[in-house]
mmCIF file of C-alpha atoms and ligand atoms in Angstrom:
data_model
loop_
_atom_site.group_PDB
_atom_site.id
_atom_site.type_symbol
_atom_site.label_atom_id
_atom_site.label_comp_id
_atom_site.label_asym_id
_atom_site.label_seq_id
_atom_site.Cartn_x
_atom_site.Cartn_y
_atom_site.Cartn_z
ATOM 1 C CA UNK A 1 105.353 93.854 105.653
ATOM 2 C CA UNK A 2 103.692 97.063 104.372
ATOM 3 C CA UNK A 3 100.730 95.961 101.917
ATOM 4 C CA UNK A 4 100.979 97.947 98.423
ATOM 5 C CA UNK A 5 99.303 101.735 98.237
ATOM 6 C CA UNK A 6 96.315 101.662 96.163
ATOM 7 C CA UNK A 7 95.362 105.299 95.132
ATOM 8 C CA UNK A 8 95.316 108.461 96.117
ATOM 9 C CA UNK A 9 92.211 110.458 97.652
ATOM 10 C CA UNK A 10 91.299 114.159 97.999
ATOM 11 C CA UNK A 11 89.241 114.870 100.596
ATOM 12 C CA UNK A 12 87.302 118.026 101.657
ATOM 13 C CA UNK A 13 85.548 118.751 104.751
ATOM 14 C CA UNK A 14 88.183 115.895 106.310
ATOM 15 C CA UNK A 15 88.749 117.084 109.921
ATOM 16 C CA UNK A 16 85.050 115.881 111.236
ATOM 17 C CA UNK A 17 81.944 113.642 110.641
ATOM 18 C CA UNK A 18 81.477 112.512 107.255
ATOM 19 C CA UNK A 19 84.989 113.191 105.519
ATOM 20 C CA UNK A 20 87.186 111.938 108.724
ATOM 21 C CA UNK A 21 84.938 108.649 108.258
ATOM 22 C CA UNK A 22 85.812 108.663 104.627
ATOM 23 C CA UNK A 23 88.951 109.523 105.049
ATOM 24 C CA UNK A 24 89.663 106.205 107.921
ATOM 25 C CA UNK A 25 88.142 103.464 105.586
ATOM 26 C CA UNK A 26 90.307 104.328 102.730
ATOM 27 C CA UNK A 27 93.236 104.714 105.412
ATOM 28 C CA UNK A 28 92.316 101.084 106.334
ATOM 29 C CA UNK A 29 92.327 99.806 102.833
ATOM 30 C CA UNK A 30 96.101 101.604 102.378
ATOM 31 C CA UNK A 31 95.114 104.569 100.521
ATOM 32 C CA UNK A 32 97.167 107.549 100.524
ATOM 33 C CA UNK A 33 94.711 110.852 101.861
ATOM 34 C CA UNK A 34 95.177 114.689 101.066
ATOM 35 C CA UNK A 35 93.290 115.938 103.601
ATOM 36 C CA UNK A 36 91.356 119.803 104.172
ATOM 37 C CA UNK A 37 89.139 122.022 106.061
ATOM 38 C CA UNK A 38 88.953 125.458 107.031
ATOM 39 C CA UNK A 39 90.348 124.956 111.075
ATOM 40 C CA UNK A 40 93.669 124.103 110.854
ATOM 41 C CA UNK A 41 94.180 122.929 114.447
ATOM 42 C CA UNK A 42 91.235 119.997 114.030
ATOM 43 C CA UNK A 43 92.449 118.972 110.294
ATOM 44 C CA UNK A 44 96.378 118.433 111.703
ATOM 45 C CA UNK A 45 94.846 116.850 114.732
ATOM 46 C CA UNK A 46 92.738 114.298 112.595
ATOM 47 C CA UNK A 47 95.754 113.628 110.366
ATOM 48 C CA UNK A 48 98.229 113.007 113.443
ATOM 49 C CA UNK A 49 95.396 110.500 114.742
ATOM 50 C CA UNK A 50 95.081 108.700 110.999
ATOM 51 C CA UNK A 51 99.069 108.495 110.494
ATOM 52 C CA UNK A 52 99.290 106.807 114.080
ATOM 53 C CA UNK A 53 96.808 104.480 113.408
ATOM 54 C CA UNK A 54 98.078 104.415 109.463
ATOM 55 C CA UNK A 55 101.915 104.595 109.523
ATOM 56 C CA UNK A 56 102.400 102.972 106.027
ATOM 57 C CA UNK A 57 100.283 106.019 104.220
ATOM 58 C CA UNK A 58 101.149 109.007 103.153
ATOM 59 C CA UNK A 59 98.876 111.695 104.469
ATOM 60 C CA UNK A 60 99.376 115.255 103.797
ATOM 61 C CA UNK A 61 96.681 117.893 105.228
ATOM 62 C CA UNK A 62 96.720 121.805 104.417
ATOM 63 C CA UNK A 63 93.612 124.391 105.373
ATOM 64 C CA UNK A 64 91.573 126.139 103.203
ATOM 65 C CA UNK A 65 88.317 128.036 103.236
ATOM 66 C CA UNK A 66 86.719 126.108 100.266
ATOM 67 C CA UNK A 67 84.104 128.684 100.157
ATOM 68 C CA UNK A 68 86.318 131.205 98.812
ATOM 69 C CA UNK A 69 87.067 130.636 95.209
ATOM 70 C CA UNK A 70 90.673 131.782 95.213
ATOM 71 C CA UNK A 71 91.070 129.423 98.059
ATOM 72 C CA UNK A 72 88.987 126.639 95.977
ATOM 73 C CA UNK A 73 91.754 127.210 93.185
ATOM 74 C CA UNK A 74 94.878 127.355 95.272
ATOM 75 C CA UNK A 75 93.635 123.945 97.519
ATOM 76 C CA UNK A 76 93.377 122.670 93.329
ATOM 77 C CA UNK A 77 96.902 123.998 92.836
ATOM 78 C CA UNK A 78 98.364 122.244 96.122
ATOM 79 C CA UNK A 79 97.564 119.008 95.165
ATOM 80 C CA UNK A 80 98.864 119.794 91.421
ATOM 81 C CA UNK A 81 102.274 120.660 93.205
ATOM 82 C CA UNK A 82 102.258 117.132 94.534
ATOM 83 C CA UNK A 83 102.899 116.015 91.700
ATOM 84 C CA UNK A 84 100.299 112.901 92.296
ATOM 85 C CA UNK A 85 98.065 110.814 90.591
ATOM 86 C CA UNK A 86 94.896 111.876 91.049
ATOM 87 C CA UNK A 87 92.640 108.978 91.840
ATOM 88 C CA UNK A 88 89.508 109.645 93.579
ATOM 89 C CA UNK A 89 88.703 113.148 94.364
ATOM 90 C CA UNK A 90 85.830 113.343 96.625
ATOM 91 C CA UNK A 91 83.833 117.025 97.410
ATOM 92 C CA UNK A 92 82.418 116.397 101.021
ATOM 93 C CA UNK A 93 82.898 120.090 102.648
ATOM 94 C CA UNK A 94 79.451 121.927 103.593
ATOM 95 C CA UNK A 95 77.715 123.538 105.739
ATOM 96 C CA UNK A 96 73.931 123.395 106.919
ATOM 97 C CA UNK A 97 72.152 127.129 107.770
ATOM 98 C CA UNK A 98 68.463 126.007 108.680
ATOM 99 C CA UNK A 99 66.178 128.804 107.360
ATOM 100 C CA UNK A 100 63.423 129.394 105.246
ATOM 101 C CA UNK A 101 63.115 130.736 101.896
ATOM 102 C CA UNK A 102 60.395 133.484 103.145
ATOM 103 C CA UNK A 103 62.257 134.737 106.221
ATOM 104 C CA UNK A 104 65.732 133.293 106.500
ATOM 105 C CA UNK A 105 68.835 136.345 106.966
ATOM 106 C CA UNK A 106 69.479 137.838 104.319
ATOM 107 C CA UNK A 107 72.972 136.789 102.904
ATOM 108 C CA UNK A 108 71.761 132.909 103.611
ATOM 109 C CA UNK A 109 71.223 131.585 99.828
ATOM 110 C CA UNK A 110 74.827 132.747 99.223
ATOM 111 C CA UNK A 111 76.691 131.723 101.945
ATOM 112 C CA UNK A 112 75.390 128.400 101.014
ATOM 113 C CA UNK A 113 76.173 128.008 97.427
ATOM 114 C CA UNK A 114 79.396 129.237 98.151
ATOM 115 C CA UNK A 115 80.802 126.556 100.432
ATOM 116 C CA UNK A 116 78.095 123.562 99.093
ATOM 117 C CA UNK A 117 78.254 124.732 95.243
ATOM 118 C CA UNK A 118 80.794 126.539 94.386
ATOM 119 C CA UNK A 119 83.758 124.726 96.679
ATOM 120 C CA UNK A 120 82.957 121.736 94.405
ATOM 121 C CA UNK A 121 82.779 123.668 91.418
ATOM 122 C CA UNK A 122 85.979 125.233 91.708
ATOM 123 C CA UNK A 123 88.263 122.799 92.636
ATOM 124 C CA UNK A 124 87.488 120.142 90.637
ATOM 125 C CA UNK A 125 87.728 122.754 87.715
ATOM 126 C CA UNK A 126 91.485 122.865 88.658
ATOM 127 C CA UNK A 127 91.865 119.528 88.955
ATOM 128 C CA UNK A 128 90.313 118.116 85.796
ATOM 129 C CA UNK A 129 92.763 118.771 83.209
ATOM 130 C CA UNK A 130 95.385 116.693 85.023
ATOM 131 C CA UNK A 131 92.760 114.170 85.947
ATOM 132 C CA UNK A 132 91.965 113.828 82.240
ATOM 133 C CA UNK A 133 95.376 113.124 80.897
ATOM 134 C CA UNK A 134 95.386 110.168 83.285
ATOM 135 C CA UNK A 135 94.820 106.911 81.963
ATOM 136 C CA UNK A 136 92.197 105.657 83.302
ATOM 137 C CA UNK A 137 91.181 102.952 80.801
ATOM 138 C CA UNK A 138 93.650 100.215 82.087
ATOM 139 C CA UNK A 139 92.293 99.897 85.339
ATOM 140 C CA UNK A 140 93.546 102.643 87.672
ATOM 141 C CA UNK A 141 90.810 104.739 88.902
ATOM 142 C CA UNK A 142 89.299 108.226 88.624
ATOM 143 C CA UNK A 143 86.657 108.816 90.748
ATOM 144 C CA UNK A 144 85.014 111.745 91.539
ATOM 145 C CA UNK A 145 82.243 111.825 94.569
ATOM 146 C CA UNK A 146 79.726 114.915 95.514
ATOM 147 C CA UNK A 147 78.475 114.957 98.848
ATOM 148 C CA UNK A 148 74.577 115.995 97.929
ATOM 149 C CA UNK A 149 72.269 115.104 100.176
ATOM 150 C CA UNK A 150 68.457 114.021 100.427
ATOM 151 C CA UNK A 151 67.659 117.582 100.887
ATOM 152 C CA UNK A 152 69.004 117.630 96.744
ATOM 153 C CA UNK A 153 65.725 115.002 96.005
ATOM 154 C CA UNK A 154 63.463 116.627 98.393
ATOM 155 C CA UNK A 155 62.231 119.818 99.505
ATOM 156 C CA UNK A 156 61.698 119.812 103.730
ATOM 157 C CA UNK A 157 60.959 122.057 106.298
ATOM 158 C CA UNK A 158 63.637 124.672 107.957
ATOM 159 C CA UNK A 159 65.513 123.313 104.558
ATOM 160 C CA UNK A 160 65.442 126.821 102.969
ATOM 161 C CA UNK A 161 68.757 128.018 100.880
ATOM 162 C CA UNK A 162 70.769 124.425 102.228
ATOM 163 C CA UNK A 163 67.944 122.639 100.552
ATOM 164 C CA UNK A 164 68.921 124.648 97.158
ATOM 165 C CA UNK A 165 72.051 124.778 97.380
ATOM 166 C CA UNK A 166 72.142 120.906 97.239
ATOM 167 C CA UNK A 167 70.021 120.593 94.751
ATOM 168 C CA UNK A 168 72.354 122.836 92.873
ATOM 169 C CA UNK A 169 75.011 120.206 93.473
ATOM 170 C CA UNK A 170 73.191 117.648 92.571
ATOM 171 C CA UNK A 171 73.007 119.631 88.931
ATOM 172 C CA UNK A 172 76.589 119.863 89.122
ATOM 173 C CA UNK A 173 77.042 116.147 90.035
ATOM 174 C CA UNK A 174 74.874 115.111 86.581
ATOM 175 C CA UNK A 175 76.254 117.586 84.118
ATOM 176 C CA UNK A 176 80.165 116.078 85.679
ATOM 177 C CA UNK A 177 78.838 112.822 84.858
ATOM 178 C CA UNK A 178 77.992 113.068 81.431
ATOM 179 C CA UNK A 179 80.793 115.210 80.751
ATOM 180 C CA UNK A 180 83.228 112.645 81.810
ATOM 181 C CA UNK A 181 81.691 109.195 80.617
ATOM 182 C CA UNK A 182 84.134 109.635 77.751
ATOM 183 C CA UNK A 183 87.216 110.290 79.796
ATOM 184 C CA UNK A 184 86.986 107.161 82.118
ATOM 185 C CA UNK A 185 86.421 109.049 85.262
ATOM 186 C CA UNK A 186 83.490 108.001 87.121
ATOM 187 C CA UNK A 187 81.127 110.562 88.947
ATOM 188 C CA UNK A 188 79.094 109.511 91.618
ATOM 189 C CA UNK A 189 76.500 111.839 93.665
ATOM 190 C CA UNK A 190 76.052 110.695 97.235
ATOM 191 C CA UNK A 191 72.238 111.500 98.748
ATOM 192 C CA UNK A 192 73.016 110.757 102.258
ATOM 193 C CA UNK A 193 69.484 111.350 104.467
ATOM 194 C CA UNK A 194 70.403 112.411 108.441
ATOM 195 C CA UNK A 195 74.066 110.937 109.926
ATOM 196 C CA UNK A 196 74.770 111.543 113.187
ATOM 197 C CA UNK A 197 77.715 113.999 113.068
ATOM 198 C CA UNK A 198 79.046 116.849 115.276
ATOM 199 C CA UNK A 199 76.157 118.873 112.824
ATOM 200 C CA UNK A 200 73.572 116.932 115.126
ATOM 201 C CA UNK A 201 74.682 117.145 118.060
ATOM 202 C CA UNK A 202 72.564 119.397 120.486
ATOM 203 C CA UNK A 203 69.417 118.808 118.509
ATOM 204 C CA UNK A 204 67.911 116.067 120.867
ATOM 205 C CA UNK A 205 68.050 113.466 117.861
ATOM 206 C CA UNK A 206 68.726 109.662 119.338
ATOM 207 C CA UNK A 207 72.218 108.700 117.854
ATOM 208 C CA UNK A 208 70.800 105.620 117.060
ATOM 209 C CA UNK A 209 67.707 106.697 115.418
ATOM 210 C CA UNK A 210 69.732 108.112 112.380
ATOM 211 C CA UNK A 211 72.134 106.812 110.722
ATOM 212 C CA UNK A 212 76.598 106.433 111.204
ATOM 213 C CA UNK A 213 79.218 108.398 109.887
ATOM 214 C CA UNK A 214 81.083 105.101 108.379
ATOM 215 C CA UNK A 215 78.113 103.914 106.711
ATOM 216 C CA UNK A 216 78.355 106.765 104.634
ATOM 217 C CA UNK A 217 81.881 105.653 104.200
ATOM 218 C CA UNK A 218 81.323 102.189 103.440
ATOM 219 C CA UNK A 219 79.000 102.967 100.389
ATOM 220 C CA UNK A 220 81.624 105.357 98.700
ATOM 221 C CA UNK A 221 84.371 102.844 99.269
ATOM 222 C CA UNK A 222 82.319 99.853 98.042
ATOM 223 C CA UNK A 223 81.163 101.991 94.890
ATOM 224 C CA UNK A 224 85.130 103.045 94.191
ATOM 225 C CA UNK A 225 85.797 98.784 94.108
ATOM 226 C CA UNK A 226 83.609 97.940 90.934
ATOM 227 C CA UNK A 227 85.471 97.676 87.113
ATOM 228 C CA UNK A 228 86.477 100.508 84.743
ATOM 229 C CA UNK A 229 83.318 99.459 83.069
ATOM 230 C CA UNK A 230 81.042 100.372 86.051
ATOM 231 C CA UNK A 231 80.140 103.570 87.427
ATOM 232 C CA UNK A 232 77.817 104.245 90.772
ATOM 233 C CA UNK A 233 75.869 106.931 89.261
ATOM 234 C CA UNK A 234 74.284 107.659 92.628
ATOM 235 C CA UNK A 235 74.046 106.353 96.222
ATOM 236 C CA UNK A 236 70.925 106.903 98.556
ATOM 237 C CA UNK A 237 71.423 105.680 101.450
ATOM 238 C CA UNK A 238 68.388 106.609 104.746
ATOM 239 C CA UNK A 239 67.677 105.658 108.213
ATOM 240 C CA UNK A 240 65.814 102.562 108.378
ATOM 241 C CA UNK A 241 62.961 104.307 110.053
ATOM 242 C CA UNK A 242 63.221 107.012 107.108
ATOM 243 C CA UNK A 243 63.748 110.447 107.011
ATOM 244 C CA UNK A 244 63.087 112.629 110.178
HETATM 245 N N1 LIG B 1 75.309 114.832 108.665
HETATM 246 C C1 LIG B 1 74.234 114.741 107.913
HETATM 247 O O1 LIG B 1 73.133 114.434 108.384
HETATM 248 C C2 LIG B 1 74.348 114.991 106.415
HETATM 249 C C3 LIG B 1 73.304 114.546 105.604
HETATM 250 C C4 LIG B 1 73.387 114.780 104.228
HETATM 251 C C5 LIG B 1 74.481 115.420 103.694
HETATM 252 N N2 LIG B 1 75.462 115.853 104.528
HETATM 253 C C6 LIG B 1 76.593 116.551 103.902
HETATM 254 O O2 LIG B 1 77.783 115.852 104.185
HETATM 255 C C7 LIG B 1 78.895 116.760 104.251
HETATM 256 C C8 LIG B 1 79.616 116.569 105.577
HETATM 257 O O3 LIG B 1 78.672 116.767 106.621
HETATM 258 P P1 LIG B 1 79.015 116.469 108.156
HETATM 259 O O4 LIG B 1 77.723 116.168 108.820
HETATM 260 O O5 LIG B 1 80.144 115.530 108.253
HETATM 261 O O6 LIG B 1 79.436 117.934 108.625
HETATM 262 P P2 LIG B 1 80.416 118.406 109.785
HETATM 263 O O7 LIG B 1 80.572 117.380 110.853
HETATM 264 O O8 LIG B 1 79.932 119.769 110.156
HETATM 265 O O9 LIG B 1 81.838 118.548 109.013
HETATM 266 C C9 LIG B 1 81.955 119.443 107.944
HETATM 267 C C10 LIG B 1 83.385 119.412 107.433
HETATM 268 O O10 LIG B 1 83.493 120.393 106.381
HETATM 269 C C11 LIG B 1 84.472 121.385 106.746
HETATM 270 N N3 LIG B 1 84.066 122.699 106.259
HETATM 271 C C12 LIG B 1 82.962 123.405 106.594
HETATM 272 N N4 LIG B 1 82.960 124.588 105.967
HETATM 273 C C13 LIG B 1 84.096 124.627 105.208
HETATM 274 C C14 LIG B 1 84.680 125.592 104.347
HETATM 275 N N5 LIG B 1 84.116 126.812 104.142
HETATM 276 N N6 LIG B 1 85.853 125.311 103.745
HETATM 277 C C15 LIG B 1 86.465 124.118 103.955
HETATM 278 N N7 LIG B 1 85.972 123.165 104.757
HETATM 279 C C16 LIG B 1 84.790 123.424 105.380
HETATM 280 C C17 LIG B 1 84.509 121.309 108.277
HETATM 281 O O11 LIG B 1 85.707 121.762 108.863
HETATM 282 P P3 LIG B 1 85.916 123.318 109.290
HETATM 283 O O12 LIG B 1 84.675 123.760 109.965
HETATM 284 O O13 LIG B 1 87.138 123.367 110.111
HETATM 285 O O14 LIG B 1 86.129 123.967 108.007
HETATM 286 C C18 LIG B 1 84.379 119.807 108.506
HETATM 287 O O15 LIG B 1 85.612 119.161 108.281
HETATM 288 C C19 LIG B 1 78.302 118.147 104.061
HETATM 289 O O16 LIG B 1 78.425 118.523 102.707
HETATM 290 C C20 LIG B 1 76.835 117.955 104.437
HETATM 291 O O17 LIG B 1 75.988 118.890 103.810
HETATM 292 C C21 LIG B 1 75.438 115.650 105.871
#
């Protein structure tokens, strides 16, 4: 027998790492996912290998390059054309550029706060007004999660224009939080220190010395579970042996 659908979750950033974990623990807890990243051949492939594991979900998956704003907007207007609840929205897409403030390429500081600032910014911009004609008061969910990251709490070496760009979101996360206490949606800013994703790989870092993918994912997942009453307002989560 197919167990009941719970909610629906937008996810960004979904074909890899953090997002693909994200998007398999709400799979397993029969959630339907609307998936995107830029590639399109990865994000179909990730969806094919969710819906065969998943077959009672819906899962629907279209590219976009969230670091354009028009294509910020339109990813918005896709999931408006669903016609959808929309339950938990979660902002994961970014990129890391290591650099310095003093001598990283010119160019750096923007490519960054387009595709970790502004993605965010701009798509849940076009999904709000839906989101806040929802009823959320009764029970059903809104959720919305930003993917900071410790480099938002913390300035570190080689952290350059990432480093503010994350602390910009991290701005955003706060100002979305008090903006939607009244409106029932809950906001919740994720400061995830190092996870071993496809972003680490090459760097000589022991797999196990940082920290998985899925418990990234169990954290968000937990903190979407509590009452209407209760909101997450952040989750820090670090290696055990702390930052590297
Ligand atoms: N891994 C860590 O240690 C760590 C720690 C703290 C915070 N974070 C944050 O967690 C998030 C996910 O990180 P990750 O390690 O899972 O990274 P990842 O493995 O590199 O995956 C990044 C995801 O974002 C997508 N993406 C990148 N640029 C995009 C764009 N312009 N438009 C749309 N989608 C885009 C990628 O797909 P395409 O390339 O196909 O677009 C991919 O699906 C990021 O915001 C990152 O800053 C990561």
């Amino acid at each position: 027998m197919n167990k009941k659908i719970t909610g629906n979750i937008i996810i960004t950033g979904a074909s890899r790492g953090l997002g693909k974990a994200i998007a398999e623990k709400f799979a397993e807890n029969n959630h339907n996912l609307y998936l995107s990243s830029r590639n399109e051949m990865a994000l179909y492939k990730t969806m094919e290998e969710l819906q065969t594991k998943f077959p009672s979900i819906t899962i629907k998956a279209k590219p976009f390059d969230l670091s354009k704003s028009e294509e910020a907007k339109a990813m918005g207007e896709w999931i408006l054309s669903l016609g959808i609840s929309i339950d938990i929205l979660i902002n994961n897409a970014g990129n890391f550029l290591p650099g310095n403030v003093h001598d990283e390429k010119e160019g750096t500081l923007e490519e960054m706060i387009n595709v970790n600032l502004y993605s965010a910014y701009h798509l849940t911009r076009t999904l709000l007004p839906k989101m806040m004609k929802q009823d959320f008061t009764t029970g059903s969910r809104g959720h919305i999660f930003n993917m900071c990251s410790i480099a938002s709490l913390k300035a570190y070496g080689n952290g350059g224009s990432y480093s503010i760009s994350k602390f910009a979101l991290a701005g955003f996360s706060k100002n979305l939080r008090e903006e939607m206490k009244q409106h029932f949606i809950k906001v919740t800013a994720v400061y995830p220190g190092a996870v071993y994703t496809d972003s680490w790989i090459g760097s000589g870092i022991d797999e196990k010395r940082i920290m998985e993918a899925r418990d990234i994912a169990d954290m968000i997942f937990a903190s979407s579970q509590l009452s209407p009453q209760a909101t997450v307002e952040e989750i820090i989560v670090r290696p055990q042996l702390g930052d590297l």
